[in-house]
Short mmCIF file of C-alpha atoms and ligand atoms in Angstrom, two decimals:
data_model
loop_
_atom_site.label_atom_id
_atom_site.label_comp_id
_atom_site.label_asym_id
_atom_site.label_seq_id
_atom_site.Cartn_x
_atom_site.Cartn_y
_atom_site.Cartn_z
CA MET Q 1 -48.46 118.16 -15.75
CA THR Q 2 -48.94 121.76 -15.85
CA SER Q 3 -46.38 124.62 -16.32
CA PHE Q 4 -46.51 127.53 -13.38
CA ALA Q 5 -44.29 130.25 -12.74
CA LEU Q 6 -43.13 131.33 -9.45
CA THR Q 7 -42.08 135.19 -9.53
CA GLY Q 8 -40.52 138.04 -8.17
CA GLY Q 9 -38.98 135.49 -5.38
CA ARG Q 10 -34.84 135.60 -4.19
CA VAL Q 11 -33.71 132.68 -5.22
CA ILE Q 12 -30.93 130.79 -3.01
CA ASP Q 13 -28.80 127.87 -4.47
CA PRO Q 14 -25.32 127.02 -3.11
CA ALA Q 15 -25.08 124.54 -5.75
CA SER Q 16 -24.92 127.26 -8.26
CA ARG Q 17 -24.16 130.07 -5.86
CA ARG Q 18 -26.98 131.72 -7.07
CA ASP Q 19 -28.80 134.60 -4.91
CA GLY Q 20 -30.87 136.80 -6.23
CA LEU Q 21 -34.18 137.84 -7.57
CA TYR Q 22 -35.28 135.21 -10.76
CA ASP Q 23 -38.21 134.16 -12.01
CA VAL Q 24 -38.46 130.21 -11.99
CA ILE Q 25 -40.64 128.40 -14.56
CA VAL Q 26 -41.73 124.16 -14.03
CA SER Q 27 -43.58 122.78 -17.09
CA GLU Q 28 -43.85 118.89 -16.93
CA GLY Q 29 -42.38 118.45 -13.63
CA LYS Q 30 -38.95 119.94 -14.74
CA ILE Q 31 -37.47 123.37 -13.99
CA THR Q 32 -37.28 125.14 -17.80
CA HIS Q 33 -36.26 128.62 -17.09
CA ILE Q 34 -34.17 130.73 -14.36
CA GLU Q 35 -34.17 134.04 -15.56
CA ALA Q 36 -33.88 137.96 -13.72
CA PRO Q 37 -37.46 139.27 -13.62
CA GLY Q 38 -38.82 140.76 -16.81
CA ASN Q 39 -37.16 138.40 -19.35
CA LEU Q 40 -39.84 135.66 -19.32
CA ALA Q 41 -42.60 137.93 -20.61
CA VAL Q 42 -43.22 135.70 -23.72
CA ILE Q 43 -43.37 132.84 -22.11
CA SER Q 44 -46.93 131.69 -21.17
CA VAL Q 45 -47.96 129.52 -18.12
CA GLN Q 46 -50.81 128.17 -16.73
CA SER Q 47 -50.67 129.62 -13.77
CA LEU Q 48 -48.43 132.05 -11.79
CA LEU Q 49 -47.12 132.08 -7.66
CA ASP Q 50 -46.22 135.50 -6.57
CA CYS Q 51 -43.32 134.94 -4.34
CA SER Q 52 -42.44 138.69 -3.75
CA GLY Q 53 -40.60 138.92 -0.54
CA MET Q 54 -40.40 134.91 -0.23
CA TRP Q 55 -37.38 132.91 -1.14
CA ILE Q 56 -36.99 129.87 -4.18
CA VAL Q 57 -34.55 127.19 -2.28
CA PRO Q 58 -33.85 123.81 -3.40
CA GLY Q 59 -36.39 121.54 -1.94
CA LEU Q 60 -35.43 120.74 1.94
CA ILE Q 61 -34.57 117.33 2.31
CA ASP Q 62 -34.63 115.64 5.57
CA PRO Q 63 -31.61 113.22 6.32
CA HIS Q 64 -32.95 111.42 9.38
CA ALA Q 65 -36.72 110.86 10.12
CA HIS Q 66 -39.25 108.05 11.68
CA LEU Q 67 -42.33 107.06 9.52
CA ARG Q 68 -43.00 104.16 11.72
CA GLU Q 69 -44.84 102.44 9.13
CA PRO Q 70 -44.81 99.53 8.85
CA GLY Q 71 -45.87 98.44 12.54
CA PHE Q 72 -46.48 101.74 14.44
CA SER Q 73 -49.00 103.51 12.16
CA GLU Q 74 -51.04 104.54 16.15
CA LYS Q 75 -48.11 107.27 15.70
CA GLU Q 76 -47.21 108.19 12.25
CA THR Q 77 -48.11 106.97 8.92
CA ILE Q 78 -45.98 106.94 5.89
CA ALA Q 79 -48.72 109.10 4.28
CA THR Q 80 -49.53 111.54 7.27
CA GLY Q 81 -45.58 111.68 7.66
CA LEU Q 82 -44.87 112.91 4.21
CA LEU Q 83 -47.67 115.10 4.13
CA ALA Q 84 -46.54 116.85 7.51
CA ALA Q 85 -42.84 116.23 6.07
CA ALA Q 86 -44.25 118.45 2.77
CA VAL Q 87 -46.20 120.75 4.97
CA GLY Q 88 -42.78 121.57 6.95
CA GLY Q 89 -40.78 122.29 3.67
CA PHE Q 90 -39.57 118.93 2.84
CA THR Q 91 -39.41 117.64 -0.64
CA ALA Q 92 -37.40 114.17 0.50
CA VAL Q 93 -37.26 112.79 3.54
CA ALA Q 94 -34.97 109.55 4.67
CA ALA Q 95 -37.24 107.23 6.41
CA MET Q 96 -34.91 104.78 8.98
CA ALA Q 97 -35.28 101.29 9.32
CA ASN Q 98 -36.30 100.82 12.65
CA THR Q 99 -39.97 99.50 11.71
CA SER Q 100 -41.29 96.70 12.76
CA PRO Q 101 -40.54 94.75 10.55
CA ALA Q 102 -37.17 96.70 10.39
CA ASN Q 103 -36.12 97.40 7.00
CA ASP Q 104 -33.51 94.37 6.64
CA ARG Q 105 -34.68 93.31 3.53
CA GLU Q 106 -35.63 93.97 -0.01
CA GLU Q 107 -39.65 93.56 0.91
CA VAL Q 108 -39.89 96.13 3.33
CA THR Q 109 -38.11 98.59 1.09
CA GLN Q 110 -40.44 97.65 -1.36
CA TYR Q 111 -43.02 97.99 0.72
CA MET Q 112 -42.36 101.88 1.98
CA LEU Q 113 -41.93 103.26 -1.76
CA GLN Q 114 -45.13 101.08 -2.34
CA ARG Q 115 -47.07 103.05 0.27
CA ALA Q 116 -45.04 106.27 -0.14
CA ARG Q 117 -46.01 106.55 -4.14
CA ALA Q 118 -49.91 106.03 -3.02
CA SER Q 119 -49.50 109.26 -0.92
CA GLY Q 120 -49.09 112.58 -1.70
CA GLY Q 121 -46.21 114.71 0.42
CA ALA Q 122 -42.31 114.11 -0.06
CA ARG Q 123 -40.63 111.46 -1.53
CA LEU Q 124 -39.62 108.91 0.69
CA VAL Q 125 -35.89 107.53 0.24
CA PRO Q 126 -35.44 104.26 2.38
CA VAL Q 127 -32.83 103.94 5.08
CA ALA Q 128 -31.72 100.42 5.51
CA ALA Q 129 -30.45 98.73 8.81
CA VAL Q 130 -26.80 97.53 8.90
CA THR Q 131 -27.46 94.34 10.76
CA LYS Q 132 -30.42 91.97 10.24
CA GLY Q 133 -33.25 92.84 12.61
CA LEU Q 134 -31.67 95.87 14.06
CA GLU Q 135 -29.45 93.17 16.92
CA GLY Q 136 -26.06 94.62 15.86
CA ARG Q 137 -25.03 91.17 14.86
CA ASP Q 138 -25.25 89.84 11.03
CA LEU Q 139 -25.38 93.03 8.11
CA VAL Q 140 -27.99 92.89 6.02
CA ASP Q 141 -27.30 92.06 2.07
CA PHE Q 142 -26.19 95.52 0.98
CA ASP Q 143 -26.23 95.00 -2.72
CA ALA Q 144 -29.95 93.94 -2.59
CA MET Q 145 -30.84 96.41 -0.61
CA ILE Q 146 -29.40 99.42 -2.92
CA GLN Q 147 -30.67 97.29 -5.77
CA ALA Q 148 -34.33 97.84 -4.01
CA GLY Q 149 -33.86 101.77 -3.79
CA VAL Q 150 -32.00 102.40 -0.55
CA ARG Q 151 -29.84 105.13 -0.11
CA MET Q 152 -28.10 104.84 3.62
CA PHE Q 153 -27.73 102.25 5.99
CA SER Q 154 -28.31 102.47 9.91
CA ASP Q 155 -29.23 100.79 13.23
CA ASP Q 156 -30.35 104.50 14.17
CA GLY Q 157 -31.62 104.50 17.57
CA LEU Q 158 -29.05 101.49 18.73
CA PRO Q 159 -25.31 101.83 18.29
CA ILE Q 160 -23.30 98.99 16.91
CA ASP Q 161 -21.72 97.89 19.84
CA ASP Q 162 -19.38 94.47 18.18
CA GLU Q 163 -16.45 96.39 16.53
CA ALA Q 164 -15.86 93.04 14.04
CA THR Q 165 -19.34 94.02 12.94
CA LEU Q 166 -19.20 97.68 12.36
CA THR Q 167 -15.49 97.20 10.76
CA ALA Q 168 -17.12 94.64 8.36
CA ALA Q 169 -20.07 97.78 7.82
CA PHE Q 170 -17.46 100.07 6.64
CA ARG Q 171 -15.94 97.36 4.75
CA GLU Q 172 -19.50 97.49 3.07
CA ALA Q 173 -19.97 101.25 2.88
CA CYS Q 174 -16.50 101.56 1.22
CA ARG Q 175 -17.19 99.01 -1.09
CA THR Q 176 -20.77 100.41 -2.17
CA GLY Q 177 -20.04 104.05 -2.06
CA PHE Q 178 -23.30 104.13 0.07
CA ALA Q 179 -23.35 105.93 3.87
CA ILE Q 180 -23.40 104.32 6.92
CA SER Q 181 -25.59 106.24 9.94
CA LEU Q 182 -23.98 105.93 13.06
CA HIS Q 183 -26.16 106.82 16.16
CA GLU Q 184 -22.94 107.29 18.62
CA GLU Q 185 -23.90 106.32 22.07
CA ASP Q 186 -21.88 103.83 24.82
CA ARG Q 187 -24.60 102.18 26.36
CA ALA Q 188 -22.52 101.08 29.47
CA LEU Q 189 -22.24 104.87 30.25
CA SER Q 190 -25.82 105.56 29.53
CA ALA Q 191 -27.73 102.94 31.12
CA GLY Q 192 -31.00 103.97 32.95
CA GLY Q 193 -30.32 107.40 32.45
CA ALA Q 194 -33.34 110.11 31.32
CA MET Q 195 -31.54 113.07 30.60
CA ASN Q 196 -27.86 114.87 30.55
CA ALA Q 197 -26.04 114.33 33.68
CA GLY Q 198 -25.61 117.53 35.69
CA ARG Q 199 -27.27 120.11 38.36
CA ILE Q 200 -30.60 119.46 36.61
CA ALA Q 201 -30.76 115.67 36.92
CA ASN Q 202 -29.71 115.78 40.05
CA THR Q 203 -32.31 118.13 41.42
CA LEU Q 204 -35.07 116.18 39.70
CA GLY Q 205 -33.38 112.97 41.39
CA ILE Q 206 -33.23 111.50 37.71
CA ILE Q 207 -30.09 109.08 36.18
CA GLY Q 208 -28.18 111.41 33.94
CA ILE Q 209 -26.71 110.36 30.80
CA PRO Q 210 -23.27 111.75 30.32
CA THR Q 211 -21.21 113.90 27.58
CA CYS Q 212 -18.77 110.58 27.34
CA ALA Q 213 -21.65 108.14 26.21
CA GLU Q 214 -21.15 110.00 23.04
CA THR Q 215 -17.81 110.96 22.87
CA ARG Q 216 -16.32 107.93 23.74
CA ARG Q 217 -18.74 106.18 20.99
CA ILE Q 218 -17.29 108.75 18.68
CA SER Q 219 -13.73 108.11 19.44
CA ARG Q 220 -13.61 104.62 19.09
CA ASP Q 221 -16.07 104.31 16.06
CA LEU Q 222 -13.74 106.77 14.33
CA ALA Q 223 -10.85 104.78 14.67
CA LEU Q 224 -12.03 101.33 13.44
CA ALA Q 225 -12.36 103.71 10.28
CA THR Q 226 -9.07 102.91 8.71
CA GLU Q 227 -9.75 103.33 5.10
CA PRO Q 228 -10.26 107.25 4.96
CA ARG Q 229 -12.85 107.77 2.34
CA THR Q 230 -15.10 105.08 4.20
CA PRO Q 231 -18.93 107.35 3.85
CA ILE Q 232 -19.72 107.54 7.26
CA HIS Q 233 -22.24 110.04 8.64
CA LEU Q 234 -22.77 110.70 12.38
CA ALA Q 235 -26.76 111.15 13.30
CA HIS Q 236 -27.89 114.18 16.03
CA VAL Q 237 -24.26 115.20 17.55
CA SER Q 238 -25.13 117.01 20.64
CA THR Q 239 -22.13 118.47 22.98
CA ALA Q 240 -19.70 120.50 22.19
CA GLU Q 241 -16.71 117.69 22.69
CA ALA Q 242 -17.97 116.19 19.49
CA THR Q 243 -18.13 118.86 17.53
CA GLU Q 244 -13.97 118.84 18.38
CA LEU Q 245 -13.58 115.42 17.92
CA ILE Q 246 -15.48 115.83 14.73
CA ARG Q 247 -13.43 118.89 13.54
CA ALA Q 248 -9.93 117.17 13.54
CA GLU Q 249 -10.98 113.79 12.15
CA LYS Q 250 -12.42 115.52 8.91
CA ARG Q 251 -8.96 115.90 8.23
CA ARG Q 252 -8.32 112.12 8.24
CA LEU Q 253 -11.32 110.73 6.95
CA THR Q 254 -12.57 112.64 3.58
CA ASN Q 255 -16.22 111.04 3.69
CA LEU Q 256 -17.17 111.95 7.28
CA THR Q 257 -20.37 114.12 7.66
CA CYS Q 258 -22.57 114.47 10.86
CA GLU Q 259 -25.75 116.30 11.45
CA VAL Q 260 -27.27 118.32 14.12
CA THR Q 261 -31.41 118.43 14.91
CA PRO Q 262 -32.85 121.75 15.48
CA HIS Q 263 -33.82 120.53 19.29
CA HIS Q 264 -30.37 120.15 20.15
CA PHE Q 265 -29.03 123.41 18.27
CA THR Q 266 -32.14 125.38 20.05
CA LEU Q 267 -32.74 123.93 23.43
CA ASP Q 268 -30.67 122.96 26.41
CA GLU Q 269 -31.08 120.58 29.59
CA SER Q 270 -33.96 123.05 31.18
CA ALA Q 271 -36.43 122.43 28.97
CA ILE Q 272 -37.09 119.39 30.29
CA LEU Q 273 -38.51 121.47 33.50
CA ILE Q 274 -41.37 122.04 31.32
CA SER Q 275 -41.76 119.69 28.40
CA GLY Q 276 -41.08 116.70 30.80
CA PRO Q 277 -41.17 113.57 28.31
CA ASN Q 278 -41.35 115.66 25.06
CA ALA Q 279 -38.14 116.91 26.18
CA ARG Q 280 -36.86 113.47 26.31
CA MET Q 281 -34.47 112.01 23.47
CA SER Q 282 -31.22 110.06 22.73
CA PRO Q 283 -28.83 111.64 22.55
CA PRO Q 284 -30.41 114.07 25.38
CA LEU Q 285 -30.78 117.83 25.63
CA ARG Q 286 -27.11 119.09 26.59
CA THR Q 287 -26.11 122.60 28.35
CA ARG Q 288 -26.36 126.22 26.68
CA ILE Q 289 -22.38 125.80 26.06
CA ASP Q 290 -23.18 122.78 23.74
CA VAL Q 291 -25.49 124.19 22.11
CA GLU Q 292 -23.46 127.55 21.14
CA ALA Q 293 -20.92 125.02 19.99
CA LEU Q 294 -23.21 123.42 18.23
CA VAL Q 295 -24.01 126.55 16.57
CA GLU Q 296 -21.27 127.50 16.06
CA ALA Q 297 -19.77 124.11 13.97
CA MET Q 298 -22.79 124.80 12.00
CA ALA Q 299 -21.68 127.78 10.30
CA ASP Q 300 -18.15 126.69 10.19
CA GLY Q 301 -18.89 123.66 8.10
CA THR Q 302 -18.06 121.11 10.82
CA ILE Q 303 -21.75 120.18 11.06
CA ASP Q 304 -23.00 119.58 7.41
CA MET Q 305 -26.33 119.11 7.53
CA ILE Q 306 -29.75 119.78 9.43
CA ALA Q 307 -32.01 116.55 10.17
CA THR Q 308 -35.03 116.61 11.99
CA ASP Q 309 -34.74 113.38 13.65
CA HIS Q 310 -38.56 113.40 13.36
CA ALA Q 311 -40.01 110.74 16.06
CA PRO Q 312 -43.34 110.73 16.37
CA HIS Q 313 -44.71 109.25 19.91
CA ASP Q 314 -48.70 108.72 20.95
CA PRO Q 315 -49.01 109.99 24.95
CA ARG Q 316 -48.92 106.81 26.14
CA SER Q 317 -45.56 105.97 24.66
CA LYS Q 318 -44.53 109.27 26.46
CA CYS Q 319 -45.57 107.95 30.00
CA TRP Q 320 -48.36 111.70 29.76
CA ASP Q 321 -50.69 109.88 32.04
CA GLU Q 322 -47.69 109.58 35.15
CA LEU Q 323 -46.21 112.78 34.48
CA LYS Q 324 -48.77 115.11 33.23
CA ASP Q 325 -49.35 116.84 36.73
CA ILE Q 326 -45.41 117.38 36.89
CA PHE Q 327 -44.38 119.07 33.56
CA GLY Q 328 -46.17 122.02 32.38
CA PRO Q 329 -45.78 125.85 30.97
CA HIS Q 330 -46.63 127.41 34.50
CA LYS Q 331 -45.21 125.06 36.76
CA PRO Q 332 -41.27 124.05 36.21
CA ALA Q 333 -40.98 121.07 37.67
CA ARG Q 334 -39.06 119.96 41.13
CA ARG Q 335 -37.66 116.70 42.61
CA LEU Q 336 -39.39 113.77 41.06
CA SER Q 337 -40.96 110.93 42.93
CA GLU Q 338 -39.31 107.40 42.43
CA SER Q 339 -42.07 106.41 40.35
CA GLN Q 340 -42.42 109.75 38.60
CA ALA Q 341 -38.42 109.23 37.78
CA GLN Q 342 -38.96 106.00 36.64
CA ALA Q 343 -41.98 106.83 34.21
CA LEU Q 344 -39.81 109.61 32.80
CA ALA Q 345 -36.76 107.06 32.14
CA ARG Q 346 -39.96 104.58 30.85
CA ALA Q 347 -40.67 107.61 28.26
CA ALA Q 348 -40.05 106.82 24.53
CA ASN Q 349 -37.32 108.79 23.01
CA GLY Q 350 -38.02 111.47 20.20
CA VAL Q 351 -39.67 114.58 19.65
CA VAL Q 352 -42.15 115.44 15.67
CA GLY Q 353 -39.72 117.64 13.95
CA PHE Q 354 -41.31 118.10 10.00
CA GLU Q 355 -42.94 121.21 11.14
CA THR Q 356 -40.71 123.15 13.08
CA ALA Q 357 -37.37 122.64 11.11
CA VAL Q 358 -37.69 125.43 9.05
CA GLY Q 359 -39.05 128.32 11.97
CA LEU Q 360 -35.99 126.69 14.15
CA ALA Q 361 -33.51 126.82 11.53
CA MET Q 362 -34.84 130.22 10.44
CA SER Q 363 -34.01 131.62 14.14
CA LEU Q 364 -30.11 131.24 13.46
CA VAL Q 365 -30.32 133.13 10.33
CA HIS Q 366 -32.33 135.69 11.64
CA ARG Q 367 -29.53 136.06 14.61
CA GLY Q 368 -26.67 136.31 12.19
CA ALA Q 369 -25.39 133.10 13.31
CA ILE Q 370 -25.54 131.05 9.69
CA SER Q 371 -26.23 132.99 6.62
CA PRO Q 372 -29.32 132.37 4.42
CA ALA Q 373 -27.54 130.25 1.56
CA ARG Q 374 -25.43 128.46 4.44
CA MET Q 375 -29.20 127.41 5.97
CA VAL Q 376 -30.35 125.91 2.71
CA GLU Q 377 -26.45 123.67 2.05
CA MET Q 378 -27.45 122.44 5.43
CA MET Q 379 -31.03 121.54 4.59
CA SER Q 380 -30.82 120.58 1.20
CA LEU Q 381 -27.56 120.49 -1.06
CA ASN Q 382 -25.87 118.30 2.12
CA PRO Q 383 -28.49 115.79 2.23
CA ALA Q 384 -28.52 115.23 -1.29
CA ARG Q 385 -25.20 114.39 -1.66
CA LEU Q 386 -25.32 112.30 1.30
CA LEU Q 387 -28.14 110.17 0.23
CA ARG Q 388 -26.56 110.20 -3.41
CA LEU Q 389 -29.11 112.21 -5.03
CA PRO Q 390 -27.45 114.13 -7.67
CA GLU Q 391 -30.28 115.94 -9.46
CA TYR Q 392 -31.58 117.10 -5.78
CA GLY Q 393 -30.41 119.92 -3.54
CA ARG Q 394 -30.21 122.29 -6.19
CA LEU Q 395 -32.23 124.29 -8.99
CA THR Q 396 -30.84 123.18 -12.44
CA ILE Q 397 -32.11 124.03 -15.98
CA GLY Q 398 -33.54 120.27 -17.11
CA GLY Q 399 -33.47 119.29 -13.87
CA PRO Q 400 -36.32 117.95 -11.51
CA ALA Q 401 -37.97 120.65 -10.17
CA ASN Q 402 -38.08 120.19 -6.40
CA ILE Q 403 -38.53 123.46 -4.54
CA THR Q 404 -39.57 125.02 -1.25
CA VAL Q 405 -40.71 128.71 -0.98
CA ILE Q 406 -39.87 130.22 2.42
CA ASP Q 407 -41.55 133.01 3.85
CA PRO Q 408 -38.70 134.59 5.96
CA GLU Q 409 -40.75 137.00 7.66
CA LEU Q 410 -43.76 135.21 8.88
CA GLU Q 411 -44.44 135.14 12.38
CA TRP Q 412 -46.49 132.27 13.96
CA THR Q 413 -46.78 130.38 16.99
CA VAL Q 414 -46.09 126.62 17.59
CA ASN Q 415 -49.56 125.05 17.59
CA PRO Q 416 -48.83 121.25 18.03
CA GLY Q 417 -53.21 121.45 17.84
CA ASN Q 418 -52.05 122.08 14.13
CA PHE Q 419 -49.84 119.52 12.93
CA VAL Q 420 -50.45 117.12 10.00
CA SER Q 421 -48.38 114.17 11.82
CA LYS Q 422 -50.05 112.23 13.66
CA SER Q 423 -48.37 112.75 16.78
CA ARG Q 424 -48.15 115.67 19.10
CA ASN Q 425 -44.76 115.13 21.25
CA THR Q 426 -42.90 118.71 20.76
CA PRO Q 427 -41.01 120.45 23.07
CA PHE Q 428 -41.67 123.90 21.28
CA THR Q 429 -45.48 124.58 22.18
CA GLY Q 430 -46.05 128.32 22.37
CA MET Q 431 -42.53 129.63 20.83
CA THR Q 432 -43.49 132.19 18.30
CA LEU Q 433 -41.08 131.58 15.55
CA LYS Q 434 -39.96 133.61 12.17
CA GLY Q 435 -39.93 132.20 9.14
CA MET Q 436 -42.45 128.92 7.53
CA ALA Q 437 -42.18 127.13 4.50
CA VAL Q 438 -45.34 128.14 2.56
CA THR Q 439 -44.74 125.92 -0.53
CA THR Q 440 -43.86 122.59 -1.15
CA ILE Q 441 -42.89 121.34 -4.90
CA VAL Q 442 -41.85 117.42 -5.16
CA ASP Q 443 -40.96 117.02 -8.76
CA GLY Q 444 -42.96 119.47 -10.59
CA LYS Q 445 -46.47 119.07 -8.44
CA ILE Q 446 -47.47 121.60 -5.89
CA VAL Q 447 -48.18 119.59 -2.71
CA VAL Q 448 -48.65 122.09 -0.50
CA ASN Q 449 -49.44 125.56 -1.02
CA ARG Q 450 -50.11 128.41 1.39
CA LEU Q 451 -48.98 131.77 -0.60
CA PRO Q 452 -50.91 134.75 -0.64
CA ASN Q 453 -52.67 135.76 -3.87
CA SER Q 454 -51.98 132.60 -5.44
CA GLY Q 455 -55.29 131.04 -6.09
CA ALA Q 456 -56.50 127.37 -5.86
CA HIS Q 457 -54.04 124.84 -4.08
CA ASN Q 458 -54.05 124.65 -0.33
CA VAL Q 459 -52.49 121.97 1.26
CA SER Q 460 -53.55 118.72 -1.23
ZN1 ZN M 1 -33.44 108.75 15.08
#
């Protein structure tokens, strides 16, 4: 291990309420000093990273991502996913359980952790399934999974329909203290739907997914949580109504948290006219009113964290062959034929998110909707708390050096051709963003460095 100094940057660390110019020294994997500039003259380090004009923040943590391995390595592998995450500024990533086989037993968790150790990039934080085979019936062995290294439980992608099963899962969450992350969807209301219900779905001739598919399920699930301290996390909330429900329920449920994705706080349902299947996800993109409500809920603390829901897919899973003539930047789609509408409904849900998340979150900061400290809290401290990683999400002397350096002013245009992720399914192609993670340090190791004037390291 080496030692190095990050000099002259603006340290933003919500846990200690530090926000100002500091030099940070890392040695043997730990943070050894955080000092006002000029105070470190006597300390010798092997290398200097000039962070003038940059933000130095606790390593970003993504509480919700799909790394696709085992089972779907044509879309992503643990190695490519963790490297893409690090390039996006993430030092740790919660990897969802809908792999094949699902992460419902210790051997799968151990396999994932072992693959992660052999990769560079971000740290992998395993999420276990709540139910065996993600089938919504029999609970996994919570104790065995926690023993194997799991930090959260989720059948993400699938709601847990059976009330008795969910009630039993809440009891396990309460007993162990590890959160259950819920995908809130009433499938009786969303069946056959491919986008938000409303005018655009009607124009295109696509079956819509109404707001109540999300809110009815949130109401039901939270009503089943009779013990107020049950650790419950709501994945990817998408509607204004959901934010109101959660705001009210947080008064009763003391361990209720929720997340929002960059695509849901940036785009509305009209994105599908250009991006087609690359703007198809579950829950769907909603209206501009919903987007504004989500941003407001991020600012007022109702929404606790940002999650990418990084969901890589190959073009075939997105049915691009059947849809490529309809969607594109120069020809917003009109009414779809029946077979095209069916292709869109068949297209897999989800978008890649690691490499665009910081730029999209920064656009909220630049327009004054959230403060820099709030952004860091939502992308680092709060996910660390959810995943019960007490040494993460903060910059502490003596603590592990998980650090992200952000260039807040760097303007760049999203080009999926440059993604490190194996997949390219983004609705943000061609968008110009301001702000980018330039350096990512995971447990004291510089895994990505694009700082000018800092010498040797590039993406390693
Ligand atoms: Zn997901």
